[in-house]
PDB file of C-alpha atoms in Angstrom:
ATOM      1  CA  ALA N   1    -130.059 -87.784  64.626  1.00  0.00           C
ATOM      2  CA  GLN N   2    -132.793 -90.442  64.379  1.00  0.00           C
ATOM      3  CA  SER N   3    -131.382 -93.907  65.513  1.00  0.00           C
ATOM      4  CA  VAL N   4    -132.129 -97.172  66.867  1.00  0.00           C
ATOM      5  CA  THR N   5    -130.086 -99.463  69.153  1.00  0.00           C
ATOM      6  CA  GLN N   6    -130.349-102.986  69.682  1.00  0.00           C
ATOM      7  CA  LEU N   7    -128.727-103.657  73.025  1.00  0.00           C
ATOM      8  CA  ASP N   8    -127.475-107.195  72.606  1.00  0.00           C
ATOM      9  CA  SER N   9    -125.334-108.333  69.564  1.00  0.00           C
ATOM     10  CA  HIS N  10    -125.909-111.723  70.656  1.00  0.00           C
ATOM     11  CA  VAL N  11    -128.292-113.621  72.911  1.00  0.00           C
ATOM     12  CA  SER N  12    -128.334-117.249  73.895  1.00  0.00           C
ATOM     13  CA  VAL N  13    -131.185-119.164  75.113  1.00  0.00           C
ATOM     14  CA  SER N  14    -132.052-122.656  75.892  1.00  0.00           C
ATOM     15  CA  GLU N  15    -134.986-124.331  73.905  1.00  0.00           C
ATOM     16  CA  GLY N  16    -138.189-123.701  75.710  1.00  0.00           C
ATOM     17  CA  THR N  17    -137.007-120.812  77.748  1.00  0.00           C
ATOM     18  CA  PRO N  18    -138.306-117.184  77.207  1.00  0.00           C
ATOM     19  CA  VAL N  19    -136.347-114.822  74.484  1.00  0.00           C
ATOM     20  CA  LEU N  20    -136.107-111.260  75.118  1.00  0.00           C
ATOM     21  CA  LEU N  21    -134.382-108.997  72.556  1.00  0.00           C
ATOM     22  CA  ARG N  22    -133.938-105.331  73.463  1.00  0.00           C
ATOM     23  CA  CYS N  23    -134.489-102.268  71.352  1.00  0.00           C
ATOM     24  CA  ASN N  24    -134.450 -98.495  72.051  1.00  0.00           C
ATOM     25  CA  TYR N  25    -135.257 -95.775  69.545  1.00  0.00           C
ATOM     26  CA  SER N  26    -134.631 -92.453  69.374  1.00  0.00           C
ATOM     27  CA  SER N  27    -137.528 -90.127  70.473  1.00  0.00           C
ATOM     28  CA  SER N  28    -139.489 -88.358  67.798  1.00  0.00           C
ATOM     29  CA  TYR N  29    -143.302 -87.905  66.779  1.00  0.00           C
ATOM     30  CA  SER N  30    -144.920 -90.766  65.412  1.00  0.00           C
ATOM     31  CA  PRO N  31    -142.403 -93.686  64.637  1.00  0.00           C
ATOM     32  CA  SER N  32    -143.412 -96.882  63.180  1.00  0.00           C
ATOM     33  CA  LEU N  33    -141.469 -99.832  64.530  1.00  0.00           C
ATOM     34  CA  PHE N  34    -140.720-103.119  63.059  1.00  0.00           C
ATOM     35  CA  TRP N  35    -139.008-106.411  63.896  1.00  0.00           C
ATOM     36  CA  TYR N  36    -137.552-108.279  61.174  1.00  0.00           C
ATOM     37  CA  VAL N  37    -135.973-111.907  61.228  1.00  0.00           C
ATOM     38  CA  GLN N  38    -133.281-113.106  58.902  1.00  0.00           C
ATOM     39  CA  HIS N  39    -132.155-116.501  58.364  1.00  0.00           C
ATOM     40  CA  PRO N  40    -128.724-117.031  56.847  1.00  0.00           C
ATOM     41  CA  ASN N  41    -128.710-115.900  53.252  1.00  0.00           C
ATOM     42  CA  LYS N  42    -132.160-115.129  53.163  1.00  0.00           C
ATOM     43  CA  GLY N  43    -134.284-111.968  52.885  1.00  0.00           C
ATOM     44  CA  LEU N  44    -136.052-110.094  55.639  1.00  0.00           C
ATOM     45  CA  GLN N  45    -139.302-111.463  56.959  1.00  0.00           C
ATOM     46  CA  LEU N  46    -141.690-108.994  58.998  1.00  0.00           C
ATOM     47  CA  LEU N  47    -142.324-110.416  62.450  1.00  0.00           C
ATOM     48  CA  LEU N  48    -144.317-107.693  63.614  1.00  0.00           C
ATOM     49  CA  LYS N  49    -144.985-103.874  63.623  1.00  0.00           C
ATOM     50  CA  TYR N  50    -146.245-101.105  65.394  1.00  0.00           C
ATOM     51  CA  THR N  51    -147.984 -97.958  63.928  1.00  0.00           C
ATOM     52  CA  SER N  52    -149.691 -95.917  66.499  1.00  0.00           C
ATOM     53  CA  ALA N  53    -152.498 -98.524  67.300  1.00  0.00           C
ATOM     54  CA  ALA N  54    -152.185-100.963  70.288  1.00  0.00           C
ATOM     55  CA  THR N  55    -148.921-100.498  72.119  1.00  0.00           C
ATOM     56  CA  LEU N  56    -148.725-104.558  72.582  1.00  0.00           C
ATOM     57  CA  VAL N  57    -148.276-105.879  69.353  1.00  0.00           C
ATOM     58  CA  LYS N  58    -148.622-109.748  68.430  1.00  0.00           C
ATOM     59  CA  GLY N  59    -146.719-111.136  65.458  1.00  0.00           C
ATOM     60  CA  ILE N  60    -146.058-114.210  63.898  1.00  0.00           C
ATOM     61  CA  ASN N  61    -144.678-117.514  65.268  1.00  0.00           C
ATOM     62  CA  GLY N  62    -145.466-116.481  68.724  1.00  0.00           C
ATOM     63  CA  PHE N  63    -143.484-113.267  69.064  1.00  0.00           C
ATOM     64  CA  GLU N  64    -144.823-110.053  70.789  1.00  0.00           C
ATOM     65  CA  ALA N  65    -143.300-106.671  71.220  1.00  0.00           C
ATOM     66  CA  GLU N  66    -144.632-103.687  73.461  1.00  0.00           C
ATOM     67  CA  PHE N  67    -143.930-100.083  72.574  1.00  0.00           C
ATOM     68  CA  LYS N  68    -143.181 -98.046  75.725  1.00  0.00           C
ATOM     69  CA  LYS N  69    -142.967 -94.342  74.672  1.00  0.00           C
ATOM     70  CA  SER N  70    -141.700 -93.301  78.149  1.00  0.00           C
ATOM     71  CA  GLU N  71    -138.686 -95.640  77.943  1.00  0.00           C
ATOM     72  CA  THR N  72    -138.402 -95.232  74.106  1.00  0.00           C
ATOM     73  CA  SER N  73    -138.296 -98.947  73.904  1.00  0.00           C
ATOM     74  CA  PHE N  74    -139.735-101.814  71.513  1.00  0.00           C
ATOM     75  CA  HIS N  75    -138.564-104.815  73.243  1.00  0.00           C
ATOM     76  CA  LEU N  76    -139.429-108.216  71.439  1.00  0.00           C
ATOM     77  CA  THR N  77    -140.413-111.311  73.219  1.00  0.00           C
ATOM     78  CA  LYS N  78    -141.538-115.028  72.932  1.00  0.00           C
ATOM     79  CA  PRO N  79    -142.435-117.317  75.858  1.00  0.00           C
ATOM     80  CA  SER N  80    -140.535-120.053  74.594  1.00  0.00           C
ATOM     81  CA  ALA N  81    -137.740-120.277  72.264  1.00  0.00           C
ATOM     82  CA  HIS N  82    -137.735-122.933  69.504  1.00  0.00           C
ATOM     83  CA  MET N  83    -134.606-124.269  67.615  1.00  0.00           C
ATOM     84  CA  SER N  84    -136.156-122.762  64.346  1.00  0.00           C
ATOM     85  CA  ASP N  85    -135.865-119.169  66.096  1.00  0.00           C
ATOM     86  CA  ALA N  86    -132.221-118.950  65.772  1.00  0.00           C
ATOM     87  CA  ALA N  87    -131.556-116.500  63.455  1.00  0.00           C
ATOM     88  CA  GLU N  88    -130.829-112.719  63.046  1.00  0.00           C
ATOM     89  CA  TYR N  89    -133.374-110.127  64.410  1.00  0.00           C
ATOM     90  CA  PHE N  90    -133.459-106.489  63.296  1.00  0.00           C
ATOM     91  CA  CYS N  91    -135.417-103.865  65.039  1.00  0.00           C
ATOM     92  CA  VAL N  92    -135.968-100.969  62.474  1.00  0.00           C
ATOM     93  CA  VAL N  93    -137.824 -97.535  62.732  1.00  0.00           C
ATOM     94  CA  SER N  94    -139.543 -95.400  60.214  1.00  0.00           C
ATOM     95  CA  TYR N  95    -140.358 -91.896  60.822  1.00  0.00           C
ATOM     96  CA  SER N  96    -143.165 -89.894  59.474  1.00  0.00           C
ATOM     97  CA  GLY N  97    -141.877 -87.712  56.856  1.00  0.00           C
ATOM     98  CA  ASN N  98    -138.834 -89.399  56.365  1.00  0.00           C
ATOM     99  CA  THR N  99    -139.442 -90.203  52.632  1.00  0.00           C
ATOM    100  CA  GLY N 100    -140.082 -93.800  53.856  1.00  0.00           C
ATOM    101  CA  LYS N 101    -136.421 -94.437  54.769  1.00  0.00           C
ATOM    102  CA  LEU N 102    -136.116 -97.247  57.338  1.00  0.00           C
ATOM    103  CA  ILE N 103    -133.314 -97.003  60.097  1.00  0.00           C
ATOM    104  CA  PHE N 104    -131.947-100.341  61.045  1.00  0.00           C
ATOM    105  CA  GLY N 105    -130.566-101.595  64.154  1.00  0.00           C
ATOM    106  CA  GLN N 106    -127.276-103.216  64.330  1.00  0.00           C
ATOM    107  CA  GLY N 107    -129.003-106.654  64.827  1.00  0.00           C
ATOM    108  CA  THR N 108    -129.113-109.391  67.413  1.00  0.00           C
ATOM    109  CA  THR N 109    -128.118-112.998  66.778  1.00  0.00           C
ATOM    110  CA  LEU N 110    -130.232-115.365  68.603  1.00  0.00           C
ATOM    111  CA  GLN N 111    -128.763-118.668  69.464  1.00  0.00           C
ATOM    112  CA  VAL N 112    -130.902-121.548  70.582  1.00  0.00           C
ATOM    113  CA  LYS N 113    -129.327-124.007  72.328  1.00  0.00           C
ATOM    114  CA  PRO N 114    -131.168-127.575  72.801  1.00  0.00           C
TER     115      PRO N 114
ATOM    116  CA  GLY S   1    -149.867-110.193  48.594  1.00  0.00           C
ATOM    117  CA  ALA S   2    -146.981-107.704  48.417  1.00  0.00           C
ATOM    118  CA  VAL S   3    -144.140-110.089  47.102  1.00  0.00           C
ATOM    119  CA  VAL S   4    -141.052-108.646  45.858  1.00  0.00           C
ATOM    120  CA  SER S   5    -138.590-110.847  43.881  1.00  0.00           C
ATOM    121  CA  GLN S   6    -134.931-110.513  42.854  1.00  0.00           C
ATOM    122  CA  HIS S   7    -132.972-112.092  40.113  1.00  0.00           C
ATOM    123  CA  PRO S   8    -130.427-113.676  40.008  1.00  0.00           C
ATOM    124  CA  SER S   9    -130.315-115.148  43.715  1.00  0.00           C
ATOM    125  CA  TRP S  10    -126.446-115.349  43.329  1.00  0.00           C
ATOM    126  CA  VAL S  11    -124.028-114.395  40.857  1.00  0.00           C
ATOM    127  CA  ILE S  12    -120.205-114.822  40.358  1.00  0.00           C
ATOM    128  CA  CYS S  13    -118.067-112.631  37.831  1.00  0.00           C
ATOM    129  CA  LYS S  14    -114.779-111.591  37.275  1.00  0.00           C
ATOM    130  CA  SER S  15    -113.308-108.484  38.198  1.00  0.00           C
ATOM    131  CA  GLY S  16    -113.763-105.620  35.979  1.00  0.00           C
ATOM    132  CA  THR S  17    -117.181-106.675  34.541  1.00  0.00           C
ATOM    133  CA  SER S  18    -120.727-105.511  35.339  1.00  0.00           C
ATOM    134  CA  VAL S  19    -123.481-107.077  36.708  1.00  0.00           C
ATOM    135  CA  LYS S  20    -127.072-106.196  36.631  1.00  0.00           C
ATOM    136  CA  ILE S  21    -129.829-107.087  39.470  1.00  0.00           C
ATOM    137  CA  GLU S  22    -133.387-106.951  39.017  1.00  0.00           C
ATOM    138  CA  CYS S  23    -135.889-106.104  41.882  1.00  0.00           C
ATOM    139  CA  ARG S  24    -139.545-106.888  40.805  1.00  0.00           C
ATOM    140  CA  SER S  25    -142.740-106.220  42.729  1.00  0.00           C
ATOM    141  CA  LEU S  26    -144.964-109.021  41.696  1.00  0.00           C
ATOM    142  CA  ASP S  27    -148.429-108.197  43.053  1.00  0.00           C
ATOM    143  CA  PHE S  28    -148.347-104.486  43.412  1.00  0.00           C
ATOM    144  CA  GLN S  29    -147.065-101.374  41.889  1.00  0.00           C
ATOM    145  CA  ALA S  30    -144.127 -99.801  43.712  1.00  0.00           C
ATOM    146  CA  THR S  31    -143.289 -96.219  42.996  1.00  0.00           C
ATOM    147  CA  THR S  32    -140.568 -96.388  45.391  1.00  0.00           C
ATOM    148  CA  MET S  33    -137.873 -99.156  45.809  1.00  0.00           C
ATOM    149  CA  PHE S  34    -134.861 -99.172  47.930  1.00  0.00           C
ATOM    150  CA  TRP S  35    -131.450-100.969  47.698  1.00  0.00           C
ATOM    151  CA  TYR S  36    -129.574-102.088  50.460  1.00  0.00           C
ATOM    152  CA  ARG S  37    -126.147-103.584  50.960  1.00  0.00           C
ATOM    153  CA  GLN S  38    -125.297-106.105  53.804  1.00  0.00           C
ATOM    154  CA  PHE S  39    -121.688-107.184  54.741  1.00  0.00           C
ATOM    155  CA  PRO S  40    -121.502-110.387  56.649  1.00  0.00           C
ATOM    156  CA  LYS S  41    -122.779-110.566  60.161  1.00  0.00           C
ATOM    157  CA  GLN S  42    -123.516-106.819  59.485  1.00  0.00           C
ATOM    158  CA  SER S  43    -126.803-104.960  59.251  1.00  0.00           C
ATOM    159  CA  LEU S  44    -128.443-103.521  56.221  1.00  0.00           C
ATOM    160  CA  MET S  45    -126.805-100.314  54.837  1.00  0.00           C
ATOM    161  CA  LEU S  46    -129.037 -98.416  52.631  1.00  0.00           C
ATOM    162  CA  MET S  47    -127.413 -97.583  49.529  1.00  0.00           C
ATOM    163  CA  ALA S  48    -130.161 -95.616  47.538  1.00  0.00           C
ATOM    164  CA  THR S  49    -133.910 -94.896  46.904  1.00  0.00           C
ATOM    165  CA  SER S  50    -135.226 -95.636  43.418  1.00  0.00           C
ATOM    166  CA  ASN S  51    -138.102 -93.550  42.399  1.00  0.00           C
ATOM    167  CA  GLU S  52    -140.099 -94.773  39.137  1.00  0.00           C
ATOM    168  CA  GLY S  53    -139.429 -92.412  36.335  1.00  0.00           C
ATOM    169  CA  SER S  54    -136.909 -90.022  37.959  1.00  0.00           C
ATOM    170  CA  LYS S  55    -133.207 -90.311  39.450  1.00  0.00           C
ATOM    171  CA  ALA S  56    -132.268 -92.269  42.306  1.00  0.00           C
ATOM    172  CA  THR S  57    -131.186 -90.686  45.628  1.00  0.00           C
ATOM    173  CA  TYR S  58    -127.942 -91.994  46.858  1.00  0.00           C
ATOM    174  CA  GLU S  59    -126.942 -92.208  50.292  1.00  0.00           C
ATOM    175  CA  GLN S  60    -123.640 -90.376  51.440  1.00  0.00           C
ATOM    176  CA  GLY S  61    -120.657 -92.333  50.133  1.00  0.00           C
ATOM    177  CA  VAL S  62    -122.306 -94.393  47.661  1.00  0.00           C
ATOM    178  CA  GLU S  63    -120.879 -94.005  44.219  1.00  0.00           C
ATOM    179  CA  LYS S  64    -123.818 -93.407  41.687  1.00  0.00           C
ATOM    180  CA  ASP S  65    -121.543 -93.929  38.898  1.00  0.00           C
ATOM    181  CA  LYS S  66    -120.618 -97.462  40.269  1.00  0.00           C
ATOM    182  CA  PHE S  67    -124.032 -98.362  41.195  1.00  0.00           C
ATOM    183  CA  LEU S  68    -126.452 -97.388  38.605  1.00  0.00           C
ATOM    184  CA  ILE S  69    -130.146 -97.589  39.480  1.00  0.00           C
ATOM    185  CA  ASN S  70    -132.834 -97.445  37.062  1.00  0.00           C
ATOM    186  CA  HIS S  71    -136.502 -97.754  37.786  1.00  0.00           C
ATOM    187  CA  ALA S  72    -138.287 -97.518  34.503  1.00  0.00           C
ATOM    188  CA  SER S  73    -141.551 -99.285  35.391  1.00  0.00           C
ATOM    189  CA  LEU S  74    -143.802 -99.317  38.243  1.00  0.00           C
ATOM    190  CA  THR S  75    -142.625-103.231  38.808  1.00  0.00           C
ATOM    191  CA  LEU S  76    -139.029-103.198  38.022  1.00  0.00           C
ATOM    192  CA  SER S  77    -135.820-101.623  39.327  1.00  0.00           C
ATOM    193  CA  THR S  78    -132.573-102.407  38.322  1.00  0.00           C
ATOM    194  CA  LEU S  79    -128.961-102.137  40.145  1.00  0.00           C
ATOM    195  CA  THR S  80    -126.015-102.449  37.948  1.00  0.00           C
ATOM    196  CA  VAL S  81    -122.571-102.911  39.645  1.00  0.00           C
ATOM    197  CA  THR S  82    -120.332-101.403  37.034  1.00  0.00           C
ATOM    198  CA  SER S  83    -116.587-102.694  36.784  1.00  0.00           C
ATOM    199  CA  ALA S  84    -116.880-104.742  39.967  1.00  0.00           C
ATOM    200  CA  HIS S  85    -114.021-105.577  41.968  1.00  0.00           C
ATOM    201  CA  PRO S  86    -113.676-107.970  44.996  1.00  0.00           C
ATOM    202  CA  GLU S  87    -114.564-105.253  47.574  1.00  0.00           C
ATOM    203  CA  ASP S  88    -117.999-105.027  45.953  1.00  0.00           C
ATOM    204  CA  SER S  89    -118.726-108.699  46.758  1.00  0.00           C
ATOM    205  CA  SER S  90    -121.625-108.489  49.234  1.00  0.00           C
ATOM    206  CA  PHE S  91    -125.247-109.605  49.856  1.00  0.00           C
ATOM    207  CA  TYR S  92    -127.535-106.976  48.022  1.00  0.00           C
ATOM    208  CA  ILE S  93    -131.278-106.506  49.062  1.00  0.00           C
ATOM    209  CA  CYS S  94    -134.102-104.742  47.748  1.00  0.00           C
ATOM    210  CA  SER S  95    -137.186-103.525  49.186  1.00  0.00           C
ATOM    211  CA  ALA S  96    -140.424-101.950  47.859  1.00  0.00           C
ATOM    212  CA  ARG S  97    -142.765 -99.530  49.622  1.00  0.00           C
ATOM    213  CA  VAL S  98    -146.676-100.184  49.076  1.00  0.00           C
ATOM    214  CA  PRO S  99    -147.794 -96.838  47.538  1.00  0.00           C
ATOM    215  CA  GLY S 100    -150.492 -94.572  49.513  1.00  0.00           C
ATOM    216  CA  LYS S 101    -151.140 -94.562  53.108  1.00  0.00           C
ATOM    217  CA  LEU S 102    -152.973 -97.786  53.383  1.00  0.00           C
ATOM    218  CA  ALA S 103    -153.392 -98.071  57.045  1.00  0.00           C
ATOM    219  CA  GLU S 104    -152.409-101.839  56.930  1.00  0.00           C
ATOM    220  CA  HIS S 105    -148.902-101.071  55.249  1.00  0.00           C
ATOM    221  CA  TYR S 106    -148.235 -97.700  56.347  1.00  0.00           C
ATOM    222  CA  ASN S 107    -144.340 -97.312  56.281  1.00  0.00           C
ATOM    223  CA  GLU S 108    -143.807-100.816  55.697  1.00  0.00           C
ATOM    224  CA  GLN S 109    -141.308-102.123  53.024  1.00  0.00           C
ATOM    225  CA  PHE S 110    -141.540-105.511  51.547  1.00  0.00           C
ATOM    226  CA  PHE S 111    -138.018-107.123  51.050  1.00  0.00           C
ATOM    227  CA  GLY S 112    -136.696-109.392  48.386  1.00  0.00           C
ATOM    228  CA  PRO S 113    -134.759-112.436  49.055  1.00  0.00           C
ATOM    229  CA  GLY S 114    -131.312-110.723  48.090  1.00  0.00           C
ATOM    230  CA  THR S 115    -128.365-111.483  45.954  1.00  0.00           C
ATOM    231  CA  ARG S 116    -125.374-112.824  46.741  1.00  0.00           C
ATOM    232  CA  LEU S 117    -122.676-111.040  44.578  1.00  0.00           C
ATOM    233  CA  THR S 118    -119.084-112.678  44.397  1.00  0.00           C
ATOM    234  CA  VAL S 119    -116.235-110.843  42.480  1.00  0.00           C
ATOM    235  CA  LEU S 120    -113.307-112.767  41.704  1.00  0.00           C
TER     236      LEU S 120
END
C-alpha cells in the first residue's frame, strides 16, 4: 500500500538553529510530494512541492526539501528556525492515477525555543 | 489565486441536530473536492471525495448516511453531519483540486481554513 512516514512526531530546536523534519514515502512511480504547515486551529498552508522537476525544491519562509529517489525521502529543512515556525508539519504524497487523493503523514510538531 | 473558503468557521450544536458545512472555491471551478476530519493532535483523515454532479465516494468506515455530501455546483460542496453526537465533534477541513493537468498545480489541493464542530 502507498504510504508516507514522518520519522519524528516531535522536534524541538532553539531559535536560530537548523530545522530538519524527516519524511519517507513508499516507492512508486511518479509521486508528487508536498509539505504543508498547520498552525493551531487553522487550515493547511502549502510550504513547497515536488512534481518531478528539480529535486531540490525551495518553498516559502526559507524552507527547502530534497527529493531523493534512492532513499525514498523528502526531508524538510530550514537553516535557521524562527519562533513563528512553531506549528504542525505534514508530509503528503500523491500518486499518479490515484484519483487525486492525498496520503498524509502522521505529522511532526515543531517546537522552537527562545 | 486558488482560494477555498469554509463556512462556518466554528459551530456548536446540541446532540441530535444536523449541521451543514459549506466549502467554496472562490476563484476557480472545482470538479473535485475532498472532505477531511482531524482529531486533536492527529493527522487529517480523508472522509470522502466529492464530485460535481455525481455521488460522493466515501472512504472505508465513513457512514455515508451520517455524513451527507452534496456537490451541486462547480464552486460549492456541502457536508451535512446528521443527528450529530458528541463523538462527531472534530475539525472538518475541505480541499479542492484545480481541474485539468496544469503543470503549475498538478496533483495539488487547496485547503479551506477548517470548521470546528462541537456537539454538546
